[in-house]
PDB file of C-alpha atoms in Angstrom:
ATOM      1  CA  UNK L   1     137.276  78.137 -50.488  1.00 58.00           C
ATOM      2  CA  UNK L   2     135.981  76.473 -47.515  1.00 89.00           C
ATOM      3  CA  UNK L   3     137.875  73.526 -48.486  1.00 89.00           C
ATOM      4  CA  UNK L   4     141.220  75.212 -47.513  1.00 92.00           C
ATOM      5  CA  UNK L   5     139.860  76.692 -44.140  1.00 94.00           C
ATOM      6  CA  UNK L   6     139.552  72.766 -43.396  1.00 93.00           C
ATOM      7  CA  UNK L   7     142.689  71.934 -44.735  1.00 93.00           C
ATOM      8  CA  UNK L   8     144.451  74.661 -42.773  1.00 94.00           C
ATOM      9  CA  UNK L   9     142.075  74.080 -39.695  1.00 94.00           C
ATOM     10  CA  UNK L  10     143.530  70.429 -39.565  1.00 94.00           C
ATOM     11  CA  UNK L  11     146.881  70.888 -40.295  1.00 94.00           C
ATOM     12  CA  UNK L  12     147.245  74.007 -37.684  1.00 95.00           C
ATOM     13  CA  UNK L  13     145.642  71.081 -34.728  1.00 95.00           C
ATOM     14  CA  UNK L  14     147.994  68.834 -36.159  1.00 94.00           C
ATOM     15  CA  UNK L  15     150.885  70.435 -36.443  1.00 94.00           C
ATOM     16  CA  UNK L  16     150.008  72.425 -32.562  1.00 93.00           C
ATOM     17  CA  UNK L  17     150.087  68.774 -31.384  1.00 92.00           C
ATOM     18  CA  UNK L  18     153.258  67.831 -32.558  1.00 91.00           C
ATOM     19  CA  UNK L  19     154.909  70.958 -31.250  1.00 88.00           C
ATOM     20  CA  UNK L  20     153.589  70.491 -27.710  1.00 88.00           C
ATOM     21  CA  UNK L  21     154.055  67.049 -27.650  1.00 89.00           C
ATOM     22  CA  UNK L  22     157.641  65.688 -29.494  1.00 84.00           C
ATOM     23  CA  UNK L  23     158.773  69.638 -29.470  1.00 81.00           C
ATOM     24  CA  UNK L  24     157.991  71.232 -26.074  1.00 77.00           C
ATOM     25  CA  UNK L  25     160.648  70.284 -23.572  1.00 76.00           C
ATOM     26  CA  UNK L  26     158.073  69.779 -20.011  1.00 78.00           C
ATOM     27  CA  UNK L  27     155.906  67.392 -22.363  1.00 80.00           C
ATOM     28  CA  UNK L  28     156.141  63.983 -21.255  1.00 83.00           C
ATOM     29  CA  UNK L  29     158.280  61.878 -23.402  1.00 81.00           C
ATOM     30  CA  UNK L  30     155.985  58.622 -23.170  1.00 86.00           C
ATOM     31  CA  UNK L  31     152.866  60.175 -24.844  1.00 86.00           C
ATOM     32  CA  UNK L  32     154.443  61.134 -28.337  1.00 87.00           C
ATOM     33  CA  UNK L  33     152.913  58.409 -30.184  1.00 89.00           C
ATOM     34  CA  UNK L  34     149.331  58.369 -28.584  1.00 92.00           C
ATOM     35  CA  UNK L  35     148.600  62.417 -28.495  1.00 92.00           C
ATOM     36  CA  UNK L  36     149.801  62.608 -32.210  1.00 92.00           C
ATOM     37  CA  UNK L  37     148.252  59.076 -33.451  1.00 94.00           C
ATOM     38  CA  UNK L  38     145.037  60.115 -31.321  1.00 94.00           C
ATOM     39  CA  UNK L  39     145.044  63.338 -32.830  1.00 94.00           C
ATOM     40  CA  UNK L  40     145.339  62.449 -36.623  1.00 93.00           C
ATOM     41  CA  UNK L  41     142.474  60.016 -36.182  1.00 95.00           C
ATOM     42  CA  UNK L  42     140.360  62.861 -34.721  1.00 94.00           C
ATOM     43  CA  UNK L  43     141.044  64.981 -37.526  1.00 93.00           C
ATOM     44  CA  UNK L  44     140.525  61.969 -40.013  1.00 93.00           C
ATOM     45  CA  UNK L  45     137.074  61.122 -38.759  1.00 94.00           C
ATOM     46  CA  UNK L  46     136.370  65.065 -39.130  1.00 92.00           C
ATOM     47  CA  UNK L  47     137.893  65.602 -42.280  1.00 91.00           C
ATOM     48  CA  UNK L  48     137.639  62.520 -44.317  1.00 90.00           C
ATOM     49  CA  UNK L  49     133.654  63.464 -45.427  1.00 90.00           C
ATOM     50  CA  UNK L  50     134.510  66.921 -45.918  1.00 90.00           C
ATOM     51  CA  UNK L  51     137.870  67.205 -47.824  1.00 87.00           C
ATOM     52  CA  UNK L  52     139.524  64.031 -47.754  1.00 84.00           C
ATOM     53  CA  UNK L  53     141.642  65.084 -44.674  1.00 85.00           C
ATOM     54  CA  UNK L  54     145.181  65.615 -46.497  1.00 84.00           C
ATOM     55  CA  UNK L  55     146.902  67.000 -43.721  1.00 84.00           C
ATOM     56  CA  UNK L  56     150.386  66.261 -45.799  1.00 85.00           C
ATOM     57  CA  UNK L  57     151.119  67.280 -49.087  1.00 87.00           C
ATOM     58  CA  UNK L  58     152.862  64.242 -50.355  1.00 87.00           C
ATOM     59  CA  UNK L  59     149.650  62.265 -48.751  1.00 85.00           C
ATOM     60  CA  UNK L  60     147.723  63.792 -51.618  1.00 87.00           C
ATOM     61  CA  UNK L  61     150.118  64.380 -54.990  1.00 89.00           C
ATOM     62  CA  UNK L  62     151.147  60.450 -55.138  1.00 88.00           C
ATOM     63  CA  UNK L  63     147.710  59.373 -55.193  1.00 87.00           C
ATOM     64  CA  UNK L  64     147.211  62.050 -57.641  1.00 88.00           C
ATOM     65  CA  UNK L  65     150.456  61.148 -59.618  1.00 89.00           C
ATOM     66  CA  UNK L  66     149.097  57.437 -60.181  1.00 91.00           C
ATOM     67  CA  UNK L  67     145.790  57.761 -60.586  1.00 89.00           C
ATOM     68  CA  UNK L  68     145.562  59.599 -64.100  1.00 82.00           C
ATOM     69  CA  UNK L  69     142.717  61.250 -63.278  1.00 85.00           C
ATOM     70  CA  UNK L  70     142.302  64.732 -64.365  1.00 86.00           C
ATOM     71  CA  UNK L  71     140.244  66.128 -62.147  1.00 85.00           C
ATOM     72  CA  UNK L  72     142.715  65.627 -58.837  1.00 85.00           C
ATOM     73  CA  UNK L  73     144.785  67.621 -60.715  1.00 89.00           C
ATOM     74  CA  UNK L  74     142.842  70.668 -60.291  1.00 89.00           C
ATOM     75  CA  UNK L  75     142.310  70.649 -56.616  1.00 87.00           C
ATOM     76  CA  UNK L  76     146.158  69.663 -55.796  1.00 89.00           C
ATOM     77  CA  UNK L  77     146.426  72.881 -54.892  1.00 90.00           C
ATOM     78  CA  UNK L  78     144.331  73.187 -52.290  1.00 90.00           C
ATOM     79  CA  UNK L  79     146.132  69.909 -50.485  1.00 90.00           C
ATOM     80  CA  UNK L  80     149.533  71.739 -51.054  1.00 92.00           C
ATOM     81  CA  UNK L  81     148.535  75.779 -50.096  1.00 93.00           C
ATOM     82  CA  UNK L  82     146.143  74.568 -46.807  1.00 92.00           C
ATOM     83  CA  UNK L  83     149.023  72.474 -44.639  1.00 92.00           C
ATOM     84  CA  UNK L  84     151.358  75.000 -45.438  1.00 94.00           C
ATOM     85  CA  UNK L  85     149.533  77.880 -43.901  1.00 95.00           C
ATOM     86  CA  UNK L  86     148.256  75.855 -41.406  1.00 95.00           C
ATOM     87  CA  UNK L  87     151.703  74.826 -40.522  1.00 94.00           C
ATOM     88  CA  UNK L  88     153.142  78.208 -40.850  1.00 95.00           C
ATOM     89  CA  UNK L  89     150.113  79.610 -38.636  1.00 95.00           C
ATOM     90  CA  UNK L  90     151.022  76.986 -35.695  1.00 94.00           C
ATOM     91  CA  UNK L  91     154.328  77.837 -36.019  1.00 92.00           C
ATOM     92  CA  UNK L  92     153.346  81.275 -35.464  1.00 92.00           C
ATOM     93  CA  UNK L  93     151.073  80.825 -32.725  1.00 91.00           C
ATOM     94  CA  UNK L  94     153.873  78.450 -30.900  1.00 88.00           C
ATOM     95  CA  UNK L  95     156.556  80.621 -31.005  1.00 85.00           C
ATOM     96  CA  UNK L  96     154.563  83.983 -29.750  1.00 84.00           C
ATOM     97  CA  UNK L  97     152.598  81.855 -27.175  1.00 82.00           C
ATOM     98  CA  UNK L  98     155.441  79.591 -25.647  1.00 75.00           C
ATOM     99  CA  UNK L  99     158.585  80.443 -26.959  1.00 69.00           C
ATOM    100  CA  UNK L 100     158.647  84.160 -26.306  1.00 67.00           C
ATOM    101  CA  UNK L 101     157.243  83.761 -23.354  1.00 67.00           C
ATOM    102  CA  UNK L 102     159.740  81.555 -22.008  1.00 59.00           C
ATOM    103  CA  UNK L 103     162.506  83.805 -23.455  1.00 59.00           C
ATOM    104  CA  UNK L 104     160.726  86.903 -21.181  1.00 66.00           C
ATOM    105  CA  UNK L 105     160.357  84.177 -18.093  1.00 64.00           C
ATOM    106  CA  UNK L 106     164.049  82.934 -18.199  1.00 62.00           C
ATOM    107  CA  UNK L 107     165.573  86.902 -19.122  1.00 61.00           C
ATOM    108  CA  UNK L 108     164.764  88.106 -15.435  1.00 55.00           C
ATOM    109  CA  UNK L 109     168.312  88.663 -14.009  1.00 56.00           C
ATOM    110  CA  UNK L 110     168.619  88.892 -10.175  1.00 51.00           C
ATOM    111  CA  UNK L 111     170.577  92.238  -9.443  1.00 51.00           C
ATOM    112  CA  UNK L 112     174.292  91.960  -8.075  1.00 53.00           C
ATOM    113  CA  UNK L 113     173.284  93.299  -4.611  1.00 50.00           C
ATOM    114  CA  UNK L 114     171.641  90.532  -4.097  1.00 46.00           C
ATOM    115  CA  UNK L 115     173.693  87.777  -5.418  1.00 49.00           C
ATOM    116  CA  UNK L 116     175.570  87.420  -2.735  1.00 49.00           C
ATOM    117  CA  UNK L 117     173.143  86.918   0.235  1.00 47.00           C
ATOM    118  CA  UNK L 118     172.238  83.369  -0.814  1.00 50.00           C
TER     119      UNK L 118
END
């Protein structure tokens, strides 16, 4: 089980990266590739020795695919549920951290009296 806290671990920092880099609109537009190349070779040198650092589903089932071995079989799952969730929970967390709180920041109407002593 503490496999797919990794798994999910890695994918949520992942996958929080992307979204405030490439996603968020005040991110700078020149540091896509360096936050999110920087990032997955963080995560790699973490996760490599402990779970093989999938991070991507299809990262994991064509090596398994070709292989023939047995065995990779019975842990696929754990490189298919763990970026989901952590996907899913950085979704989460993005969209109740930034994106509702924008939606609050940007609602505030100014009242009619005092639209018109600009």
């Amino acid at each position: 089980m503490s496999g797919l806290a990794v798994e999910i671990i890695l994918t949520f920092f992942l996958v929080t990266v992307i979204f405030m880099t490439a996603v968020h609109k005040k991110a700078p537009k020149s540091v896509y590739g360096a936050a999110i190349g920087g990032m997955i070779f963080l995560l790699h040198l973490v996760g490599v020795p402990l779970t093989g650092a999938s991070m991507n589903p299809a990262r994991s089932f064509s090596p398994t695919l070709f292989s023939g071995d047995v065995g990779l079989w019975e842990v696929q799952w754990l490189y298919w549920v763990g970026p989901i969730v952590g996907g899913i929970i950085a979704g989460v967390v993005m969209n109740y951290i930034y994106v509702n709180k924008a939606e609050k920041k940007n609602n505030f109407q100014i009242p009619t009296i005092f639209k018109n002593l600009k």
